[in-house]
mmCIF file of C-alpha atoms in Angstrom:
data_model
loop_
_atom_site.group_PDB
_atom_site.id
_atom_site.type_symbol
_atom_site.label_atom_id
_atom_site.label_comp_id
_atom_site.label_asym_id
_atom_site.label_seq_id
_atom_site.Cartn_x
_atom_site.Cartn_y
_atom_site.Cartn_z
ATOM 1 C CA GLN A 1 -0.013 0.014 0.004
ATOM 2 C CA CYS A 2 2.825 2.410 0.861
ATOM 3 C CA GLY A 3 5.354 1.408 -1.808
ATOM 4 C CA HIS A 4 7.967 0.385 0.791
ATOM 5 C CA VAL A 5 10.952 -1.323 -0.785
ATOM 6 C CA LEU A 6 11.507 -4.639 0.925
ATOM 7 C CA GLY A 7 14.752 -5.295 2.781
ATOM 8 C CA ALA A 8 16.629 -8.534 2.964
ATOM 9 C CA THR A 9 14.916 -9.667 6.181
ATOM 10 C CA GLU A 10 11.474 -9.023 4.596
ATOM 11 C CA LEU A 11 12.166 -11.307 1.629
ATOM 12 C CA VAL A 12 12.099 -14.581 3.521
ATOM 13 C CA PRO A 13 8.993 -16.380 2.253
ATOM 14 C CA LEU A 14 6.261 -16.979 4.827
ATOM 15 C CA LEU A 15 8.522 -16.374 7.842
ATOM 16 C CA SER A 16 8.794 -12.647 7.376
ATOM 17 C CA TRP A 17 5.007 -12.419 6.908
ATOM 18 C CA LEU A 18 4.455 -14.284 10.158
ATOM 19 C CA PHE A 19 7.147 -12.524 12.214
ATOM 20 C CA GLN A 20 5.855 -9.090 11.161
ATOM 21 C CA ASN A 21 2.347 -10.063 12.251
ATOM 22 C CA ARG A 22 1.054 -9.912 8.680
ATOM 23 C CA ARG A 23 1.805 -6.206 8.479
ATOM 24 C CA CYS A 24 4.086 -3.927 6.504
ATOM 25 C CA LYS A 25 7.212 -2.964 8.406
ATOM 26 C CA ALA A 26 7.020 0.670 7.265
ATOM 27 C CA CYS A 27 3.336 1.687 7.365
ATOM 28 C CA ARG A 28 1.902 -1.217 9.509
ATOM 29 C CA GLY A 29 -0.751 -1.856 6.808
ATOM 30 C CA ARG A 30 -2.127 -5.378 6.646
ATOM 31 C CA ILE A 31 -0.584 -7.736 4.087
ATOM 32 C CA SER A 32 -3.064 -10.064 2.454
ATOM 33 C CA ALA A 33 -2.836 -13.816 3.098
ATOM 34 C CA PHE A 34 -2.931 -14.221 -0.671
ATOM 35 C CA TYR A 35 0.823 -13.705 -0.931
ATOM 36 C CA PRO A 36 1.978 -16.462 1.487
ATOM 37 C CA ILE A 37 -0.649 -18.815 0.055
ATOM 38 C CA MET A 38 0.812 -18.227 -3.412
ATOM 39 C CA GLU A 39 4.318 -18.887 -2.029
ATOM 40 C CA LEU A 40 3.110 -22.176 -0.576
ATOM 41 C CA ALA A 41 1.354 -23.097 -3.840
ATOM 42 C CA SER A 42 4.492 -22.324 -5.804
ATOM 43 C CA ALA A 43 6.573 -24.494 -3.522
ATOM 44 C CA ALA A 44 3.985 -27.292 -3.818
ATOM 45 C CA VAL A 45 4.139 -27.119 -7.613
ATOM 46 C CA ALA A 46 7.905 -27.327 -7.513
ATOM 47 C CA ALA A 47 7.890 -30.285 -5.096
ATOM 48 C CA VAL A 48 5.235 -32.279 -6.945
ATOM 49 C CA VAL A 49 6.873 -31.747 -10.332
ATOM 50 C CA ALA A 50 10.301 -32.606 -8.936
ATOM 51 C CA TRP A 51 8.901 -35.836 -7.477
ATOM 52 C CA TYR A 52 7.345 -37.074 -10.712
ATOM 53 C CA ILE A 53 9.284 -35.610 -13.638
ATOM 54 C CA PRO A 54 12.877 -36.605 -14.599
ATOM 55 C CA TRP A 55 15.566 -33.959 -14.836
ATOM 56 C CA PRO A 56 15.714 -32.964 -18.513
ATOM 57 C CA ALA A 57 12.002 -32.091 -18.641
ATOM 58 C CA LEU A 58 11.865 -30.814 -15.037
ATOM 59 C CA VAL A 59 12.676 -27.196 -15.758
ATOM 60 C CA VAL A 60 10.180 -26.926 -18.590
ATOM 61 C CA VAL A 61 7.414 -28.504 -16.499
ATOM 62 C CA TRP A 62 8.272 -26.191 -13.589
ATOM 63 C CA ILE A 63 7.906 -23.154 -15.804
ATOM 64 C CA VAL A 64 4.626 -24.407 -17.285
ATOM 65 C CA GLY A 65 3.346 -25.191 -13.803
ATOM 66 C CA TRP A 66 4.210 -21.780 -12.432
ATOM 67 C CA ILE A 67 2.661 -20.068 -15.437
ATOM 68 C CA GLY A 68 -0.503 -22.136 -14.814
ATOM 69 C CA LEU A 69 -0.367 -21.098 -11.155
ATOM 70 C CA CYS A 70 -0.102 -17.447 -12.209
ATOM 71 C CA PHE A 71 -3.195 -17.743 -14.396
ATOM 72 C CA ALA A 72 -5.091 -19.537 -11.627
ATOM 73 C CA ALA A 73 -4.126 -16.745 -9.163
ATOM 74 C CA TRP A 74 -5.117 -14.151 -11.661
ATOM 75 C CA GLY A 75 -8.525 -15.777 -12.109
ATOM 76 C CA LEU A 76 -8.992 -16.096 -8.387
ATOM 77 C CA ARG A 77 -8.156 -12.435 -7.786
ATOM 78 C CA ALA A 78 -10.688 -11.431 -10.427
ATOM 79 C CA LEU A 79 -13.403 -13.473 -8.638
ATOM 80 C CA LEU A 80 -12.622 -12.051 -5.219
#
């Protein structure tokens, strides 16, 4: 909301969101749960793909999976 540039300690996925009580460090505005949920979903896509897909195709499937996740998030944001 305030345009605060994130520092190194604020870029730790999920942990920084929890340790800062889901608020911006600068303006204390609330940070939506959408962002950590997307981080978890992205990690889940990476883990599932890494479990089932062999190495040469892994990177391509990761990219396609994350693009699909972006479109799903975009659609969800439009609905909410």
